[in-house]
PDB file of C-alpha atoms and ligand atoms in Angstrom:
ATOM      1  CA  MET A 211      66.287 131.313 109.256  1.00  0.00           C
ATOM      2  CA  SER A 212      64.844 129.674 106.220  1.00  0.00           C
ATOM      3  CA  LEU A 213      64.394 126.040 106.539  1.00  0.00           C
ATOM      4  CA  LYS A 214      65.436 125.989 103.259  1.00  0.00           C
ATOM      5  CA  LYS A 215      69.279 126.067 103.155  1.00  0.00           C
ATOM      6  CA  THR A 216      71.543 127.913  99.378  1.00  0.00           C
ATOM      7  CA  LYS A 217      74.416 125.869  98.174  1.00  0.00           C
ATOM      8  CA  SER A 218      76.851 127.865 100.285  1.00  0.00           C
ATOM      9  CA  GLU A 219      74.736 127.869 103.122  1.00  0.00           C
ATOM     10  CA  LEU A 220      75.044 124.112 103.463  1.00  0.00           C
ATOM     11  CA  ALA A 221      78.666 124.080 102.911  1.00  0.00           C
ATOM     12  CA  LYS A 222      79.032 126.174 105.548  1.00  0.00           C
ATOM     13  CA  ILE A 223      76.923 124.750 108.179  1.00  0.00           C
ATOM     14  CA  LYS A 224      79.000 121.124 106.656  1.00  0.00           C
ATOM     15  CA  LYS A 225      82.047 122.672 107.404  1.00  0.00           C
ATOM     16  CA  ALA A 226      80.899 123.492 111.225  1.00  0.00           C
ATOM     17  CA  SER A 227      79.385 120.275 111.183  1.00  0.00           C
ATOM     18  CA  ILE A 228      82.966 118.114 110.272  1.00  0.00           C
ATOM     19  CA  ILE A 229      84.413 119.636 113.304  1.00  0.00           C
ATOM     20  CA  VAL A 230      82.025 118.813 115.862  1.00  0.00           C
ATOM     21  CA  ALA A 231      82.712 115.024 114.133  1.00  0.00           C
ATOM     22  CA  LYS A 232      86.302 116.121 114.208  1.00  0.00           C
ATOM     23  CA  THR A 233      85.918 116.540 118.207  1.00  0.00           C
ATOM     24  CA  LEU A 234      83.999 113.036 119.100  1.00  0.00           C
ATOM     25  CA  LYS A 235      86.674 111.384 117.460  1.00  0.00           C
ATOM     26  CA  LEU A 236      89.084 112.600 118.976  1.00  0.00           C
ATOM     27  CA  LEU A 237      87.640 112.712 122.894  1.00  0.00           C
ATOM     28  CA  LYS A 238      86.202 109.134 122.635  1.00  0.00           C
ATOM     29  CA  ALA A 239      89.865 108.008 121.663  1.00  0.00           C
ATOM     30  CA  LYS A 240      90.003 109.890 125.478  1.00  0.00           C
ATOM     31  CA  ILE A 241      87.681 108.826 127.609  1.00  0.00           C
ATOM     32  CA  ARG A 242      88.087 105.946 129.434  1.00  0.00           C
ATOM     33  CA  PRO A 243      88.285 104.943 133.510  1.00  0.00           C
ATOM     34  CA  GLY A 244      90.550 108.117 135.394  1.00  0.00           C
ATOM     35  CA  ILE A 245      89.441 110.800 133.260  1.00  0.00           C
ATOM     36  CA  THR A 246      87.605 113.375 134.437  1.00  0.00           C
ATOM     37  CA  THR A 247      84.841 115.267 132.257  1.00  0.00           C
ATOM     38  CA  LYS A 248      86.717 118.889 132.717  1.00  0.00           C
ATOM     39  CA  GLU A 249      89.701 117.097 130.634  1.00  0.00           C
ATOM     40  CA  LEU A 250      87.134 116.536 128.271  1.00  0.00           C
ATOM     41  CA  ASP A 251      85.791 120.012 127.542  1.00  0.00           C
ATOM     42  CA  THR A 252      89.301 121.310 127.812  1.00  0.00           C
ATOM     43  CA  GLU A 253      90.563 119.092 124.981  1.00  0.00           C
ATOM     44  CA  ALA A 254      87.593 120.450 123.045  1.00  0.00           C
ATOM     45  CA  GLU A 255      87.631 123.269 123.613  1.00  0.00           C
ATOM     46  CA  LYS A 256      91.042 123.465 122.183  1.00  0.00           C
ATOM     47  CA  PHE A 257      90.916 121.468 119.938  1.00  0.00           C
ATOM     48  CA  ILE A 258      87.701 123.841 118.165  1.00  0.00           C
ATOM     49  CA  ARG A 259      89.882 126.797 118.719  1.00  0.00           C
ATOM     50  CA  LYS A 260      92.997 125.692 116.758  1.00  0.00           C
ATOM     51  CA  SER A 261      90.148 124.350 113.440  1.00  0.00           C
ATOM     52  CA  GLY A 262      89.590 128.620 113.738  1.00  0.00           C
ATOM     53  CA  ALA A 263      85.973 128.046 115.370  1.00  0.00           C
ATOM     54  CA  VAL A 264      83.606 128.807 118.530  1.00  0.00           C
ATOM     55  CA  PRO A 265      82.338 126.367 121.016  1.00  0.00           C
ATOM     56  CA  ALA A 266      78.210 127.260 119.608  1.00  0.00           C
ATOM     57  CA  PHE A 267      77.039 125.929 123.855  1.00  0.00           C
ATOM     58  CA  LYS A 268      80.033 128.026 125.817  1.00  0.00           C
ATOM     59  CA  GLY A 269      77.647 131.225 126.833  1.00  0.00           C
ATOM     60  CA  TYR A 270      74.053 129.637 125.131  1.00  0.00           C
ATOM     61  CA  ARG A 271      72.087 130.697 127.449  1.00  0.00           C
ATOM     62  CA  GLY A 272      74.925 130.993 130.901  1.00  0.00           C
ATOM     63  CA  TYR A 273      75.710 127.655 129.414  1.00  0.00           C
ATOM     64  CA  PRO A 274      79.301 127.708 131.238  1.00  0.00           C
ATOM     65  CA  ALA A 275      81.382 124.634 129.121  1.00  0.00           C
ATOM     66  CA  SER A 276      82.124 123.749 125.586  1.00  0.00           C
ATOM     67  CA  ILE A 277      80.548 120.510 125.625  1.00  0.00           C
ATOM     68  CA  CYS A 278      77.635 118.752 127.101  1.00  0.00           C
ATOM     69  CA  ALA A 279      79.201 115.638 128.986  1.00  0.00           C
ATOM     70  CA  SER A 280      75.869 113.865 130.730  1.00  0.00           C
ATOM     71  CA  ILE A 281      77.059 110.531 132.259  1.00  0.00           C
ATOM     72  CA  ASN A 282      74.936 107.696 133.585  1.00  0.00           C
ATOM     73  CA  GLU A 283      71.104 108.660 134.005  1.00  0.00           C
ATOM     74  CA  GLU A 284      72.082 112.014 133.429  1.00  0.00           C
ATOM     75  CA  VAL A 285      69.860 113.275 130.407  1.00  0.00           C
ATOM     76  CA  VAL A 286      71.457 115.953 128.567  1.00  0.00           C
ATOM     77  CA  HIS A 287      72.751 118.847 129.703  1.00  0.00           C
ATOM     78  CA  GLY A 288      75.360 117.757 132.416  1.00  0.00           C
ATOM     79  CA  ILE A 289      78.567 120.285 132.949  1.00  0.00           C
ATOM     80  CA  PRO A 290      81.502 118.793 132.638  1.00  0.00           C
ATOM     81  CA  GLY A 291      83.511 119.804 135.930  1.00  0.00           C
ATOM     82  CA  GLY A 292      85.579 117.298 138.349  1.00  0.00           C
ATOM     83  CA  ARG A 293      83.787 113.468 138.250  1.00  0.00           C
ATOM     84  CA  ILE A 294      85.386 111.052 137.610  1.00  0.00           C
ATOM     85  CA  LEU A 295      84.889 108.438 134.563  1.00  0.00           C
ATOM     86  CA  ARG A 296      84.704 104.897 135.843  1.00  0.00           C
ATOM     87  CA  GLY A 297      84.597 101.030 134.253  1.00  0.00           C
ATOM     88  CA  GLY A 298      80.559 100.789 133.729  1.00  0.00           C
ATOM     89  CA  ASP A 299      79.896 104.498 133.152  1.00  0.00           C
ATOM     90  CA  ILE A 300      78.412 105.628 129.774  1.00  0.00           C
ATOM     91  CA  ILE A 301      78.508 108.944 128.559  1.00  0.00           C
ATOM     92  CA  SER A 302      76.690 111.637 126.588  1.00  0.00           C
ATOM     93  CA  VAL A 303      79.247 113.776 124.765  1.00  0.00           C
ATOM     94  CA  ASP A 304      77.454 116.509 122.564  1.00  0.00           C
ATOM     95  CA  ILE A 305      79.618 118.824 121.130  1.00  0.00           C
ATOM     96  CA  GLY A 306      78.029 122.258 119.252  1.00  0.00           C
ATOM     97  CA  VAL A 307      80.625 124.684 117.033  1.00  0.00           C
ATOM     98  CA  GLU A 308      80.140 128.627 115.214  1.00  0.00           C
ATOM     99  CA  LEU A 309      82.060 128.738 112.113  1.00  0.00           C
ATOM    100  CA  ASP A 310      81.969 131.521 110.272  1.00  0.00           C
ATOM    101  CA  GLY A 311      78.021 132.369 111.266  1.00  0.00           C
ATOM    102  CA  PHE A 312      77.026 128.839 110.977  1.00  0.00           C
ATOM    103  CA  PHE A 313      76.338 126.074 113.805  1.00  0.00           C
ATOM    104  CA  GLY A 314      77.146 121.463 113.068  1.00  0.00           C
ATOM    105  CA  ASP A 315      76.073 119.690 116.377  1.00  0.00           C
ATOM    106  CA  ALA A 316      76.225 116.052 117.283  1.00  0.00           C
ATOM    107  CA  ALA A 317      75.961 114.335 120.742  1.00  0.00           C
ATOM    108  CA  ILE A 318      77.224 110.450 120.626  1.00  0.00           C
ATOM    109  CA  THR A 319      76.941 107.605 124.048  1.00  0.00           C
ATOM    110  CA  TYR A 320      79.825 106.048 124.729  1.00  0.00           C
ATOM    111  CA  PRO A 321      81.235 103.395 126.594  1.00  0.00           C
ATOM    112  CA  VAL A 322      83.708 103.655 130.027  1.00  0.00           C
ATOM    113  CA  GLY A 323      85.478 100.567 129.932  1.00  0.00           C
ATOM    114  CA  ARG A 324      83.220  97.022 129.934  1.00  0.00           C
ATOM    115  CA  ILE A 325      79.575  98.661 130.731  1.00  0.00           C
ATOM    116  CA  SER A 326      76.602  96.199 130.819  1.00  0.00           C
ATOM    117  CA  LYS A 327      73.971  93.798 129.087  1.00  0.00           C
ATOM    118  CA  GLN A 328      71.824  96.213 129.569  1.00  0.00           C
ATOM    119  CA  ALA A 329      73.245  99.493 128.848  1.00  0.00           C
ATOM    120  CA  GLU A 330      75.312  98.337 125.934  1.00  0.00           C
ATOM    121  CA  LYS A 331      71.436  97.785 124.794  1.00  0.00           C
ATOM    122  CA  LEU A 332      70.388 100.893 125.098  1.00  0.00           C
ATOM    123  CA  ILE A 333      73.222 102.683 123.358  1.00  0.00           C
ATOM    124  CA  ASP A 334      72.805 100.291 120.539  1.00  0.00           C
ATOM    125  CA  VAL A 335      68.831 100.551 120.458  1.00  0.00           C
ATOM    126  CA  THR A 336      69.231 105.025 120.494  1.00  0.00           C
ATOM    127  CA  ARG A 337      72.193 104.928 117.924  1.00  0.00           C
ATOM    128  CA  GLU A 338      69.855 102.657 115.852  1.00  0.00           C
ATOM    129  CA  ALA A 339      66.897 105.100 116.326  1.00  0.00           C
ATOM    130  CA  LEU A 340      69.198 107.536 114.981  1.00  0.00           C
ATOM    131  CA  TYR A 341      69.870 106.081 111.985  1.00  0.00           C
ATOM    132  CA  LYS A 342      65.863 105.354 111.120  1.00  0.00           C
ATOM    133  CA  ALA A 343      65.023 108.495 111.891  1.00  0.00           C
ATOM    134  CA  ILE A 344      67.247 109.976 108.988  1.00  0.00           C
ATOM    135  CA  ASN A 345      66.607 107.128 106.883  1.00  0.00           C
ATOM    136  CA  MET A 346      62.675 109.255 107.352  1.00  0.00           C
ATOM    137  CA  ALA A 347      64.462 112.427 106.459  1.00  0.00           C
ATOM    138  CA  LYS A 348      63.908 112.399 102.932  1.00  0.00           C
ATOM    139  CA  LYS A 349      62.238 114.945 100.268  1.00  0.00           C
ATOM    140  CA  GLY A 350      58.450 113.892 100.276  1.00  0.00           C
ATOM    141  CA  ASN A 351      58.411 112.578 103.728  1.00  0.00           C
ATOM    142  CA  TYR A 352      56.175 114.376 106.774  1.00  0.00           C
ATOM    143  CA  LEU A 353      58.828 115.717 109.440  1.00  0.00           C
ATOM    144  CA  SER A 354      56.468 113.449 111.864  1.00  0.00           C
ATOM    145  CA  ASP A 355      57.839 110.246 109.891  1.00  0.00           C
ATOM    146  CA  VAL A 356      61.467 110.905 111.613  1.00  0.00           C
ATOM    147  CA  SER A 357      60.011 111.647 114.920  1.00  0.00           C
ATOM    148  CA  HIS A 358      57.835 108.004 114.449  1.00  0.00           C
ATOM    149  CA  ALA A 359      61.039 106.684 113.856  1.00  0.00           C
ATOM    150  CA  VAL A 360      62.613 107.177 116.745  1.00  0.00           C
ATOM    151  CA  GLN A 361      59.555 106.207 119.096  1.00  0.00           C
ATOM    152  CA  SER A 362      58.482 103.188 117.130  1.00  0.00           C
ATOM    153  CA  HIS A 363      62.561 101.693 117.586  1.00  0.00           C
ATOM    154  CA  ALA A 364      63.165 102.896 121.218  1.00  0.00           C
ATOM    155  CA  GLU A 365      59.500 101.724 122.450  1.00  0.00           C
ATOM    156  CA  LYS A 366      60.070  98.345 120.541  1.00  0.00           C
ATOM    157  CA  ALA A 367      62.881  97.257 122.559  1.00  0.00           C
ATOM    158  CA  GLY A 368      61.198  98.057 125.700  1.00  0.00           C
ATOM    159  CA  PHE A 369      62.639 101.605 126.522  1.00  0.00           C
ATOM    160  CA  SER A 370      61.286 105.114 126.619  1.00  0.00           C
ATOM    161  CA  VAL A 371      61.836 108.059 125.091  1.00  0.00           C
ATOM    162  CA  VAL A 372      62.025 111.876 126.184  1.00  0.00           C
ATOM    163  CA  ARG A 373      59.480 114.314 126.172  1.00  0.00           C
ATOM    164  CA  ASP A 374      60.714 116.964 127.127  1.00  0.00           C
ATOM    165  CA  PHE A 375      63.547 117.559 125.337  1.00  0.00           C
ATOM    166  CA  VAL A 376      63.798 118.172 120.730  1.00  0.00           C
ATOM    167  CA  GLY A 377      65.800 117.757 118.191  1.00  0.00           C
ATOM    168  CA  HIS A 378      65.688 121.180 115.834  1.00  0.00           C
ATOM    169  CA  GLY A 379      66.306 123.131 112.807  1.00  0.00           C
ATOM    170  CA  ILE A 380      70.191 124.348 112.871  1.00  0.00           C
ATOM    171  CA  GLY A 381      71.680 126.791 110.532  1.00  0.00           C
ATOM    172  CA  THR A 382      73.046 130.947 110.672  1.00  0.00           C
ATOM    173  CA  SER A 383      71.431 129.544 115.000  1.00  0.00           C
ATOM    174  CA  LEU A 384      72.378 127.006 116.839  1.00  0.00           C
ATOM    175  CA  HIS A 385      68.521 125.841 117.536  1.00  0.00           C
ATOM    176  CA  GLU A 386      65.761 127.267 114.641  1.00  0.00           C
ATOM    177  CA  GLU A 387      62.934 126.219 113.371  1.00  0.00           C
ATOM    178  CA  PRO A 388      61.278 123.370 113.119  1.00  0.00           C
ATOM    179  CA  GLN A 389      61.527 121.135 116.538  1.00  0.00           C
ATOM    180  CA  ILE A 390      61.707 117.512 115.762  1.00  0.00           C
ATOM    181  CA  PRO A 391      60.388 115.895 118.771  1.00  0.00           C
ATOM    182  CA  ASN A 392      61.331 111.941 119.282  1.00  0.00           C
ATOM    183  CA  PHE A 393      58.104 110.724 118.851  1.00  0.00           C
ATOM    184  CA  GLY A 394      54.473 111.227 117.679  1.00  0.00           C
ATOM    185  CA  GLU A 395      51.994 109.923 114.648  1.00  0.00           C
ATOM    186  CA  PRO A 396      54.003 109.023 110.763  1.00  0.00           C
ATOM    187  CA  GLY A 397      51.912 111.414 108.266  1.00  0.00           C
ATOM    188  CA  GLN A 398      51.838 114.718 109.940  1.00  0.00           C
ATOM    189  CA  GLY A 399      53.159 118.400 110.080  1.00  0.00           C
ATOM    190  CA  LEU A 400      56.295 120.033 107.491  1.00  0.00           C
ATOM    191  CA  LYS A 401      56.669 117.896 104.545  1.00  0.00           C
ATOM    192  CA  LEU A 402      60.432 117.590 104.217  1.00  0.00           C
ATOM    193  CA  GLU A 403      61.811 119.357 100.889  1.00  0.00           C
ATOM    194  CA  ALA A 404      66.024 119.042  99.990  1.00  0.00           C
ATOM    195  CA  GLY A 405      68.220 122.115 101.616  1.00  0.00           C
ATOM    196  CA  MET A 406      66.838 121.607 105.088  1.00  0.00           C
ATOM    197  CA  VAL A 407      69.012 121.164 108.132  1.00  0.00           C
ATOM    198  CA  LEU A 408      68.262 119.320 110.445  1.00  0.00           C
ATOM    199  CA  ALA A 409      70.033 118.152 113.896  1.00  0.00           C
ATOM    200  CA  ILE A 410      67.992 114.951 114.515  1.00  0.00           C
ATOM    201  CA  GLU A 411      68.376 113.712 118.569  1.00  0.00           C
ATOM    202  CA  PRO A 412      67.295 110.624 119.977  1.00  0.00           C
ATOM    203  CA  MET A 413      67.291 110.774 124.227  1.00  0.00           C
ATOM    204  CA  VAL A 414      66.264 106.826 125.240  1.00  0.00           C
ATOM    205  CA  ASN A 415      65.565 105.886 128.735  1.00  0.00           C
ATOM    206  CA  ALA A 416      65.512 102.494 129.869  1.00  0.00           C
ATOM    207  CA  GLY A 417      63.140 103.049 132.622  1.00  0.00           C
ATOM    208  CA  THR A 418      60.607 106.097 132.834  1.00  0.00           C
ATOM    209  CA  SER A 419      60.119 108.665 129.677  1.00  0.00           C
ATOM    210  CA  LYS A 420      59.803 111.588 132.487  1.00  0.00           C
ATOM    211  CA  VAL A 421      63.287 113.777 133.427  1.00  0.00           C
ATOM    212  CA  VAL A 422      64.336 116.803 136.345  1.00  0.00           C
ATOM    213  CA  VAL A 423      66.671 119.380 135.511  1.00  0.00           C
ATOM    214  CA  LEU A 424      68.816 119.746 138.555  1.00  0.00           C
ATOM    215  CA  ASP A 425      69.002 122.543 140.737  1.00  0.00           C
ATOM    216  CA  ASP A 426      72.376 124.038 139.198  1.00  0.00           C
ATOM    217  CA  GLY A 427      70.296 125.126 135.722  1.00  0.00           C
ATOM    218  CA  TRP A 428      70.802 122.305 133.078  1.00  0.00           C
ATOM    219  CA  THR A 429      72.188 118.484 134.103  1.00  0.00           C
ATOM    220  CA  THR A 430      68.775 116.581 133.651  1.00  0.00           C
ATOM    221  CA  ILE A 431      68.473 113.502 134.872  1.00  0.00           C
ATOM    222  CA  THR A 432      66.120 110.456 134.571  1.00  0.00           C
ATOM    223  CA  ARG A 433      63.516 110.374 137.141  1.00  0.00           C
ATOM    224  CA  ASP A 434      64.176 107.164 138.142  1.00  0.00           C
ATOM    225  CA  LYS A 435      67.319 107.821 137.603  1.00  0.00           C
ATOM    226  CA  LYS A 436      67.568 104.739 135.171  1.00  0.00           C
ATOM    227  CA  LEU A 437      70.212 104.815 132.630  1.00  0.00           C
ATOM    228  CA  SER A 438      69.584 107.165 129.779  1.00  0.00           C
ATOM    229  CA  ALA A 439      71.192 107.503 126.078  1.00  0.00           C
ATOM    230  CA  HIS A 440      71.506 110.146 123.461  1.00  0.00           C
ATOM    231  CA  PHE A 441      72.956 110.290 119.428  1.00  0.00           C
ATOM    232  CA  GLU A 442      72.545 113.132 117.916  1.00  0.00           C
ATOM    233  CA  HIS A 443      73.548 114.805 114.253  1.00  0.00           C
ATOM    234  CA  THR A 444      73.238 117.236 111.901  1.00  0.00           C
ATOM    235  CA  VAL A 445      72.350 116.177 108.570  1.00  0.00           C
ATOM    236  CA  CYS A 446      71.276 117.599 105.282  1.00  0.00           C
ATOM    237  CA  VAL A 447      67.826 116.133 103.875  1.00  0.00           C
ATOM    238  CA  THR A 448      68.282 116.241  99.496  1.00  0.00           C
ATOM    239  CA  ASN A 449      66.331 114.172  97.028  1.00  0.00           C
ATOM    240  CA  GLU A 450      67.607 110.127  98.114  1.00  0.00           C
ATOM    241  CA  GLN A 451      69.272 109.219 101.408  1.00  0.00           C
ATOM    242  CA  ALA A 452      69.856 112.548 103.455  1.00  0.00           C
ATOM    243  CA  GLU A 453      73.467 114.078 103.576  1.00  0.00           C
ATOM    244  CA  ILE A 454      74.969 113.320 107.854  1.00  0.00           C
ATOM    245  CA  PHE A 455      77.165 116.267 108.116  1.00  0.00           C
ATOM    246  CA  THR A 456      78.453 115.225 111.797  1.00  0.00           C
ATOM    247  CA  ARG A 457      79.122 111.939 110.452  1.00  0.00           C
ATOM    248  CA  VAL A 458      82.441 110.671 112.248  1.00  0.00           C
ATOM    249  CA  LYS A 459      85.251 109.309 110.298  1.00  0.00           C
TER     250      LYS A 459
HETATM  251  N1  MF3 B 697      72.512 119.328 121.664  1.00  0.00           N
HETATM  252  C1  MF3 B 697      72.124 120.089 122.359  1.00  0.00           C
HETATM  253  C2  MF3 B 697      70.965 120.752 122.011  1.00  0.00           C
HETATM  254  O1  MF3 B 697      70.316 121.324 120.662  1.00  0.00           O
HETATM  255  C3  MF3 B 697      73.469 121.223 123.106  1.00  0.00           C
HETATM  256  C4  MF3 B 697      72.992 122.656 123.473  1.00  0.00           C
HETATM  257  S1  MF3 B 697      73.387 122.419 125.090  1.00  0.00           S
HETATM  258  C5  MF3 B 697      73.163 124.212 125.328  1.00  0.00           C
HETATM  259  O2  MF3 B 697      69.801 121.799 122.787  1.00  0.00           O
HETATM  260  F1  MF3 B 697      74.763 124.385 126.255  1.00  0.00           F
HETATM  261  F2  MF3 B 697      73.882 125.050 123.732  1.00  0.00           F
HETATM  262  F3  MF3 B 697      72.570 124.664 125.647  1.00  0.00           F
HETATM  263 CO1   CO B 698      70.943 119.937 119.021  1.00  0.00          CO
END
């Protein structure tokens, strides 16, 4: 669909996004040592369907679950299963929802119990990188200003950004143009306009930026097995500060 959405299209993307945010909030309350990622997936799917929506990831290119649950060195696209969360783990929960033909998409990395200082810093820096990027997502700025904000914040902290996966436009499909890399020089590419909806999703690694996809075809881990964090919001570019459609209240 067009990069610039109409008011009624924006309202529908926002509705889907609010269900994503509510599902993330629900799962936050359930994440603790002893729970499996499959249980989180089941709870998420139940809540999304009860809300009248559909889990957008399920069946997407054959993806087998409703959420992505990526633990520790897993970067993105971890498939929920019998793995039990342990204190000290970090887990990225990524959720997409389709409602009335429109999509919302967001991710948060949560600590499980008490975590190391290094893990805490990685989570904080990745979240900050997302919010710095969102601050750049305004009318008149360039798309690469958003990308650059992620890269510069992550690298200043001594971390690296993943280059093999990108953020994306979103609307009547989960993934639309433009692609939004988490690195790049400022002032390049698309000029942002009010009404564009972007899913900005920094993936930040403690060590190397290199990643490997496992044999299941989905689970992506860091090549050096060091920690990775991931945050994502669906945001709408306006004349002023971008509106975060997936804001968790
Ligand atoms: N937020 C991720 C993305 O935009 C999740 C996709 S998982 C998939 O790529 F299963 F849908 F592929
Ligand atoms: Co996404």
